[in-house]
Short mmCIF file of C-alpha atoms in Angstrom, two decimals:
data_model
loop_
_atom_site.label_atom_id
_atom_site.label_comp_id
_atom_site.label_asym_id
_atom_site.label_seq_id
_atom_site.Cartn_x
_atom_site.Cartn_y
_atom_site.Cartn_z
CA UNK A 1 15.48 -27.88 10.97
CA UNK A 2 18.27 -27.61 13.53
CA UNK A 3 19.14 -24.42 15.37
CA UNK A 4 22.67 -23.20 14.69
CA UNK A 5 23.03 -21.50 18.07
CA UNK A 6 20.89 -22.01 21.15
CA UNK A 7 20.63 -21.86 24.91
CA UNK A 8 20.15 -24.91 27.14
CA UNK A 9 17.89 -24.24 30.12
CA UNK A 10 16.57 -25.93 33.23
CA UNK A 11 13.18 -24.39 33.83
CA UNK A 12 13.93 -20.69 33.23
CA UNK A 13 17.61 -20.80 34.16
CA UNK A 14 20.13 -20.76 31.33
CA UNK A 15 22.69 -23.46 32.11
CA UNK A 16 24.75 -23.40 28.91
CA UNK A 17 25.05 -21.82 25.47
CA UNK A 18 25.82 -23.71 22.26
CA UNK A 19 27.30 -21.27 19.77
CA UNK A 20 29.47 -21.93 16.74
CA UNK A 21 29.82 -25.57 17.82
CA UNK A 22 31.27 -24.59 21.19
CA UNK A 23 29.64 -25.18 24.55
CA UNK A 24 29.83 -22.43 27.14
CA UNK A 25 28.70 -23.63 30.56
CA UNK A 26 26.86 -21.00 32.59
CA UNK A 27 25.62 -23.10 35.52
CA UNK A 28 27.50 -26.35 35.99
CA UNK A 29 25.37 -27.40 38.96
CA UNK A 30 22.23 -27.56 36.81
CA UNK A 31 23.87 -28.83 33.63
CA UNK A 32 22.45 -32.15 32.32
CA UNK A 33 24.79 -35.00 33.26
CA UNK A 34 25.21 -35.95 29.61
CA UNK A 35 26.71 -32.55 28.85
CA UNK A 36 29.18 -32.92 31.69
CA UNK A 37 30.47 -36.03 29.92
CA UNK A 38 30.08 -35.07 26.26
CA UNK A 39 30.13 -31.37 25.40
CA UNK A 40 27.84 -31.64 22.39
CA UNK A 41 24.21 -30.56 22.91
CA UNK A 42 23.17 -31.70 19.43
CA UNK A 43 24.13 -35.26 20.37
CA UNK A 44 22.35 -34.90 23.71
CA UNK A 45 19.17 -33.69 22.02
CA UNK A 46 19.23 -36.63 19.63
CA UNK A 47 19.13 -39.03 22.58
CA UNK A 48 15.82 -37.44 23.60
CA UNK A 49 14.04 -38.20 20.32
CA UNK A 50 11.23 -40.71 19.88
CA UNK A 51 12.50 -43.97 18.39
CA UNK A 52 12.17 -43.56 14.63
CA UNK A 53 11.84 -47.35 14.21
CA UNK A 54 8.48 -47.37 15.98
CA UNK A 55 5.74 -47.49 13.36
CA UNK A 56 3.53 -45.08 15.27
CA UNK A 57 6.32 -42.52 15.55
CA UNK A 58 6.35 -42.31 11.77
CA UNK A 59 2.60 -41.71 11.82
CA UNK A 60 3.10 -38.96 14.41
CA UNK A 61 5.65 -37.15 12.29
CA UNK A 62 3.45 -37.46 9.23
CA UNK A 63 0.34 -36.20 11.03
CA UNK A 64 2.28 -33.25 12.46
CA UNK A 65 3.75 -32.61 9.01
CA UNK A 66 7.31 -32.30 10.19
CA UNK A 67 9.34 -30.94 7.32
CA UNK A 68 12.52 -32.56 8.62
CA UNK A 69 12.16 -35.92 10.36
CA UNK A 70 15.68 -36.56 11.63
CA UNK A 71 16.08 -36.95 15.39
CA UNK A 72 17.46 -33.48 16.02
CA UNK A 73 14.73 -31.70 14.06
CA UNK A 74 12.07 -33.87 15.70
CA UNK A 75 13.21 -32.90 19.19
CA UNK A 76 13.58 -29.23 18.34
CA UNK A 77 9.93 -29.13 17.25
CA UNK A 78 9.17 -29.19 21.00
CA UNK A 79 12.32 -27.32 22.09
CA UNK A 80 13.82 -30.55 23.39
CA UNK A 81 11.34 -30.69 26.28
CA UNK A 82 10.27 -33.96 27.93
CA UNK A 83 7.79 -34.99 30.63
CA UNK A 84 10.44 -36.30 33.03
CA UNK A 85 12.87 -33.40 33.34
CA UNK A 86 13.00 -29.61 33.18
CA UNK A 87 15.60 -29.30 30.42
CA UNK A 88 14.84 -27.57 27.12
CA UNK A 89 16.43 -25.32 24.52
CA UNK A 90 15.63 -22.09 22.70
CA UNK A 91 17.39 -20.05 20.00
CA UNK A 92 19.71 -17.37 21.33
CA UNK A 93 17.67 -14.19 21.72
CA UNK A 94 14.33 -16.01 22.03
CA UNK A 95 11.84 -14.79 24.65
CA UNK A 96 10.30 -18.23 25.20
CA UNK A 97 9.81 -19.29 28.82
CA UNK A 98 9.48 -22.70 30.44
CA UNK A 99 5.73 -22.27 30.75
CA UNK A 100 5.60 -21.86 26.96
CA UNK A 101 7.24 -25.22 26.30
CA UNK A 102 6.03 -27.33 29.24
CA UNK A 103 3.50 -29.87 28.01
CA UNK A 104 -0.14 -29.29 28.93
CA UNK A 105 -2.03 -31.59 26.52
CA UNK A 106 -2.07 -35.27 25.55
CA UNK A 107 -3.81 -34.93 22.17
CA UNK A 108 -1.43 -37.30 20.38
CA UNK A 109 -1.32 -40.08 23.00
CA UNK A 110 -3.79 -42.45 21.34
CA UNK A 111 -2.06 -42.23 17.98
CA UNK A 112 1.31 -42.83 19.64
CA UNK A 113 0.02 -45.85 21.55
CA UNK A 114 -2.37 -47.51 19.10
CA UNK A 115 -1.67 -46.04 15.67
CA UNK A 116 -5.39 -45.89 14.82
CA UNK A 117 -6.28 -44.22 11.55
CA UNK A 118 -9.09 -42.21 13.13
CA UNK A 119 -6.55 -40.84 15.61
CA UNK A 120 -4.14 -40.09 12.78
CA UNK A 121 -6.85 -38.23 10.90
CA UNK A 122 -8.00 -36.34 14.00
CA UNK A 123 -4.61 -35.04 15.12
CA UNK A 124 -3.64 -34.08 11.58
CA UNK A 125 -6.18 -31.24 11.88
CA UNK A 126 -4.81 -29.86 15.16
CA UNK A 127 -3.03 -26.51 15.14
CA UNK A 128 -1.14 -27.14 18.37
CA UNK A 129 1.37 -29.85 17.50
CA UNK A 130 3.51 -29.61 20.61
CA UNK A 131 3.41 -33.12 22.00
CA UNK A 132 5.52 -35.09 24.49
CA UNK A 133 5.33 -38.05 22.11
CA UNK A 134 8.17 -36.57 20.06
CA UNK A 135 10.47 -37.04 23.06
CA UNK A 136 8.91 -40.27 24.35
CA UNK A 137 11.85 -42.64 23.96
CA UNK A 138 12.00 -46.44 23.87
CA UNK A 139 11.34 -49.19 21.36
CA UNK A 140 7.77 -50.16 22.35
CA UNK A 141 4.67 -48.27 21.24
CA UNK A 142 3.58 -45.98 24.05
CA UNK A 143 1.84 -42.72 24.82
CA UNK A 144 1.61 -40.12 27.60
CA UNK A 145 -1.90 -39.47 28.95
CA UNK A 146 -2.74 -36.59 31.29
CA UNK A 147 -5.28 -37.68 33.92
CA UNK A 148 -6.27 -35.41 36.83
CA UNK A 149 -3.14 -33.33 36.23
CA UNK A 150 -0.92 -36.42 36.48
CA UNK A 151 0.99 -37.92 33.57
CA UNK A 152 0.63 -41.65 32.96
CA UNK A 153 2.73 -43.56 30.47
CA UNK A 154 0.72 -46.22 28.62
CA UNK A 155 2.79 -48.94 26.94
CA UNK A 156 1.41 -51.50 24.52
CA UNK A 157 1.60 -55.04 25.95
CA UNK A 158 0.17 -58.48 25.25
CA UNK A 159 -1.08 -60.80 28.00
CA UNK A 160 2.33 -62.21 28.93
CA UNK A 161 4.01 -58.80 28.81
CA UNK A 162 1.29 -57.37 31.04
CA UNK A 163 1.72 -60.17 33.54
CA UNK A 164 5.50 -59.88 33.54
CA UNK A 165 5.48 -56.12 34.13
CA UNK A 166 2.92 -56.41 36.92
CA UNK A 167 4.66 -59.37 38.52
CA UNK A 168 7.97 -57.51 38.58
CA UNK A 169 6.32 -54.46 40.12
CA UNK A 170 4.55 -56.50 42.79
CA UNK A 171 7.59 -58.62 43.65
CA UNK A 172 9.88 -55.61 43.89
CA UNK A 173 7.35 -53.80 46.06
CA UNK A 174 6.92 -56.83 48.32
CA UNK A 175 10.70 -56.95 48.77
CA UNK A 176 10.81 -53.30 49.81
CA UNK A 177 12.28 -51.92 46.60
CA UNK A 178 11.58 -48.45 45.24
CA UNK A 179 9.39 -49.38 42.26
CA UNK A 180 7.62 -47.23 39.70
CA UNK A 181 3.87 -47.81 40.07
CA UNK A 182 2.19 -50.03 37.45
CA UNK A 183 -1.36 -51.01 36.59
CA UNK A 184 -2.93 -53.24 33.97
CA UNK A 185 -4.67 -51.49 31.08
CA UNK A 186 -6.59 -52.48 27.96
CA UNK A 187 -3.94 -54.11 25.79
CA UNK A 188 -1.28 -52.21 27.69
CA UNK A 189 0.25 -51.45 31.05
CA UNK A 190 0.33 -47.98 32.51
CA UNK A 191 2.78 -46.40 34.91
CA UNK A 192 2.55 -43.15 36.84
CA UNK A 193 5.19 -40.53 36.03
CA UNK A 194 7.61 -40.99 38.93
CA UNK A 195 9.00 -37.47 38.51
CA UNK A 196 5.55 -36.01 39.27
CA UNK A 197 5.57 -33.73 36.24
CA UNK A 198 9.30 -32.99 36.50
CA UNK A 199 9.27 -32.09 40.17
CA UNK A 200 12.61 -33.89 40.04
CA UNK A 201 14.80 -34.50 37.01
CA UNK A 202 15.29 -38.03 35.70
CA UNK A 203 18.76 -38.57 34.29
CA UNK A 204 19.03 -41.92 32.47
CA UNK A 205 22.20 -43.87 33.18
CA UNK A 206 23.13 -43.29 29.56
CA UNK A 207 23.92 -39.72 30.64
CA UNK A 208 26.89 -40.85 32.71
CA UNK A 209 27.56 -44.38 31.39
CA UNK A 210 26.95 -44.11 27.65
CA UNK A 211 25.87 -47.57 26.50
CA UNK A 212 28.15 -49.34 29.00
CA UNK A 213 25.93 -51.70 31.03
CA UNK A 214 28.75 -53.42 32.91
CA UNK A 215 27.77 -53.95 36.55
CA UNK A 216 31.22 -53.24 37.97
CA UNK A 217 31.68 -50.10 35.90
CA UNK A 218 28.26 -48.87 37.01
CA UNK A 219 29.06 -49.49 40.68
CA UNK A 220 32.32 -47.58 40.33
CA UNK A 221 30.54 -44.69 38.58
CA UNK A 222 27.92 -44.54 41.33
CA UNK A 223 30.67 -44.51 43.95
CA UNK A 224 31.90 -41.30 42.36
CA UNK A 225 28.65 -39.47 41.71
CA UNK A 226 26.02 -40.97 44.06
CA UNK A 227 27.08 -43.64 46.56
CA UNK A 228 23.58 -43.55 48.06
CA UNK A 229 22.24 -45.12 44.85
CA UNK A 230 24.35 -48.28 45.09
CA UNK A 231 22.01 -50.21 47.39
CA UNK A 232 19.03 -49.63 45.10
CA UNK A 233 21.12 -50.48 42.04
CA UNK A 234 22.14 -53.82 43.58
CA UNK A 235 18.50 -54.55 44.40
CA UNK A 236 17.48 -53.70 40.83
CA UNK A 237 19.94 -56.07 39.17
CA UNK A 238 19.12 -58.72 41.79
CA UNK A 239 15.47 -58.45 40.76
CA UNK A 240 16.49 -58.67 37.10
CA UNK A 241 18.38 -61.89 37.84
CA UNK A 242 15.49 -63.44 39.76
CA UNK A 243 12.81 -62.65 37.17
CA UNK A 244 14.99 -63.29 34.09
CA UNK A 245 14.95 -59.72 32.79
CA UNK A 246 17.58 -59.46 30.03
CA UNK A 247 16.59 -55.95 28.93
CA UNK A 248 18.25 -53.75 31.55
CA UNK A 249 20.14 -51.05 29.69
CA UNK A 250 21.35 -47.53 30.33
CA UNK A 251 18.14 -45.90 29.16
CA UNK A 252 15.81 -47.75 31.54
CA UNK A 253 17.40 -46.90 34.85
CA UNK A 254 19.00 -43.76 36.15
CA UNK A 255 19.23 -41.07 38.78
CA UNK A 256 16.96 -38.36 40.15
CA UNK A 257 18.23 -34.81 40.63
CA UNK A 258 16.88 -31.81 42.50
CA UNK A 259 15.57 -29.35 39.89
CA UNK A 260 16.62 -26.31 41.91
CA UNK A 261 20.13 -27.29 42.98
CA UNK A 262 21.13 -30.11 40.63
CA UNK A 263 21.96 -32.31 43.62
CA UNK A 264 21.73 -36.01 42.82
CA UNK A 265 19.10 -37.54 45.09
CA UNK A 266 19.44 -41.24 44.36
CA UNK A 267 18.41 -44.00 42.00
CA UNK A 268 15.12 -43.43 40.20
CA UNK A 269 12.26 -45.85 40.93
CA UNK A 270 12.80 -49.17 39.17
CA UNK A 271 10.81 -49.63 35.95
CA UNK A 272 10.56 -51.44 32.62
CA UNK A 273 10.27 -55.22 33.02
CA UNK A 274 8.04 -56.07 30.09
CA UNK A 275 10.61 -58.50 28.67
CA UNK A 276 11.02 -60.46 31.92
CA UNK A 277 9.43 -63.60 33.45
CA UNK A 278 7.21 -65.04 30.66
CA UNK A 279 7.09 -62.09 28.25
CA UNK A 280 8.98 -64.09 25.62
CA UNK A 281 7.61 -67.48 26.61
CA UNK A 282 8.22 -69.66 29.65
CA UNK A 283 11.97 -69.93 30.30
CA UNK A 284 13.55 -73.30 30.92
CA UNK A 285 14.75 -74.53 34.27
CA UNK A 286 17.27 -72.11 35.80
CA UNK A 287 20.93 -73.04 36.04
CA UNK A 288 23.85 -71.58 37.93
CA UNK A 289 25.45 -70.81 34.58
CA UNK A 290 22.53 -68.58 33.54
CA UNK A 291 24.06 -65.31 32.34
CA UNK A 292 22.13 -62.93 34.60
CA UNK A 293 22.68 -65.14 37.64
CA UNK A 294 26.38 -65.51 36.84
CA UNK A 295 26.85 -61.78 36.31
CA UNK A 296 25.13 -60.94 39.57
CA UNK A 297 27.01 -63.57 41.57
CA UNK A 298 30.32 -62.43 40.09
CA UNK A 299 29.53 -58.89 41.18
CA UNK A 300 28.75 -60.02 44.72
CA UNK A 301 32.02 -61.95 44.87
CA UNK A 302 33.83 -58.75 43.92
CA UNK A 303 31.83 -56.61 46.37
CA UNK A 304 30.80 -58.95 49.22
CA UNK A 305 29.85 -55.93 51.33
CA UNK A 306 26.85 -55.41 49.05
CA UNK A 307 25.34 -58.84 49.72
CA UNK A 308 23.57 -57.20 52.66
CA UNK A 309 21.30 -55.50 50.12
CA UNK A 310 19.98 -58.83 48.79
CA UNK A 311 16.41 -59.34 50.07
CA UNK A 312 14.88 -62.69 50.98
CA UNK A 313 12.32 -64.21 48.62
CA UNK A 314 9.84 -66.81 49.85
CA UNK A 315 7.52 -69.08 47.94
CA UNK A 316 4.58 -67.65 49.87
CA UNK A 317 5.47 -64.17 48.64
CA UNK A 318 5.34 -65.40 45.05
CA UNK A 319 2.03 -67.18 45.67
CA UNK A 320 0.53 -64.05 47.20
CA UNK A 321 1.57 -62.00 44.18
CA UNK A 322 0.08 -64.51 41.76
CA UNK A 323 -3.18 -64.38 43.72
CA UNK A 324 -3.17 -60.58 43.67
CA UNK A 325 -2.50 -60.25 39.94
CA UNK A 326 -5.02 -63.01 39.18
CA UNK A 327 -4.09 -63.55 35.54
CA UNK A 328 -4.15 -66.85 33.70
CA UNK A 329 -0.60 -68.19 33.80
CA UNK A 330 1.20 -71.42 34.68
CA UNK A 331 1.47 -70.69 38.37
CA UNK A 332 3.72 -73.54 39.43
CA UNK A 333 6.12 -72.91 36.56
CA UNK A 334 6.48 -69.29 37.66
CA UNK A 335 6.93 -70.27 41.31
CA UNK A 336 9.63 -72.76 40.33
CA UNK A 337 11.25 -70.23 38.00
CA UNK A 338 11.55 -67.49 40.60
CA UNK A 339 12.49 -69.70 43.53
CA UNK A 340 14.94 -71.68 41.42
CA UNK A 341 16.71 -68.56 40.19
CA UNK A 342 16.68 -67.06 43.67
CA UNK A 343 18.11 -70.29 45.07
CA UNK A 344 21.29 -70.00 43.05
CA UNK A 345 21.80 -66.45 44.27
CA UNK A 346 20.87 -67.31 47.85
CA UNK A 347 23.37 -70.16 48.00
CA UNK A 348 26.08 -67.82 46.74
CA UNK A 349 25.12 -65.30 49.42
CA UNK A 350 25.50 -67.91 52.20
CA UNK A 351 29.00 -69.03 51.20
#
């Protein structure tokens, strides 16, 4: 059930109060970026909810016995807390502290990732139902596991999805990009929490862009709020173009902020490529009219000063990555795919 009136906090600092459907800002420096754009905390909280279309999320809610399963009620069950930032809420007058709501256990991770009945039956008997899975967003089945005091996000993936995610990580790393760390798992990939247990706050681009993915609009927004992030943003969408990643959206990239001052640090490490390369089958031969290539080249024509951020890709780099990953794939097809797509961008760069 939703709170009628509540405080929004960052760690133990009250940053705003939502009372009688009016937002009173207490500390604008620490206010979530979403609330600087849209002054409705209920809407902000709903964006933090686990995707209700995921089958395993329905099992989670059933095992926890949530009385109300709408997005707002789901999030409020854990006070709106997430793994990747320090924001949370509490009813006005509550004595709860950040240590009370910060996640310490991963009891529901296996159910969230695999949906096994034995996991469902096990967690249904737990008294402590505070779990980060209720605020683990995204459309793929996934789960947070706590290993040696570090949070790892495990995401379900088949062979081609595993390869594609790992290939993107290795290629981006080889090109000097700031990549979130990935490893292969058993029927999944896993990535280390790049906020290091909310040592910094991750603000998805949705917070300042809504669902607007337009490259030019994003560049202009970054000029206003964090010019230092532009170079990494250009590299990210360049990588997307080269590896045929159509699934870049405003919830899978964003900015990092200092948790103590609210200062925007820069673009978050690049992540989420499990729909790229061969994840949905082997793409056909690349063409200059390919949408991602065209969009990127159009952006570079508009901002030629940013072409300096485009890294060089060599065939040997691709070969080395294929050797390192060592998974069964059509190697030459992937080499031709990457180098062909890069070639169209490279020729544009040289004009």
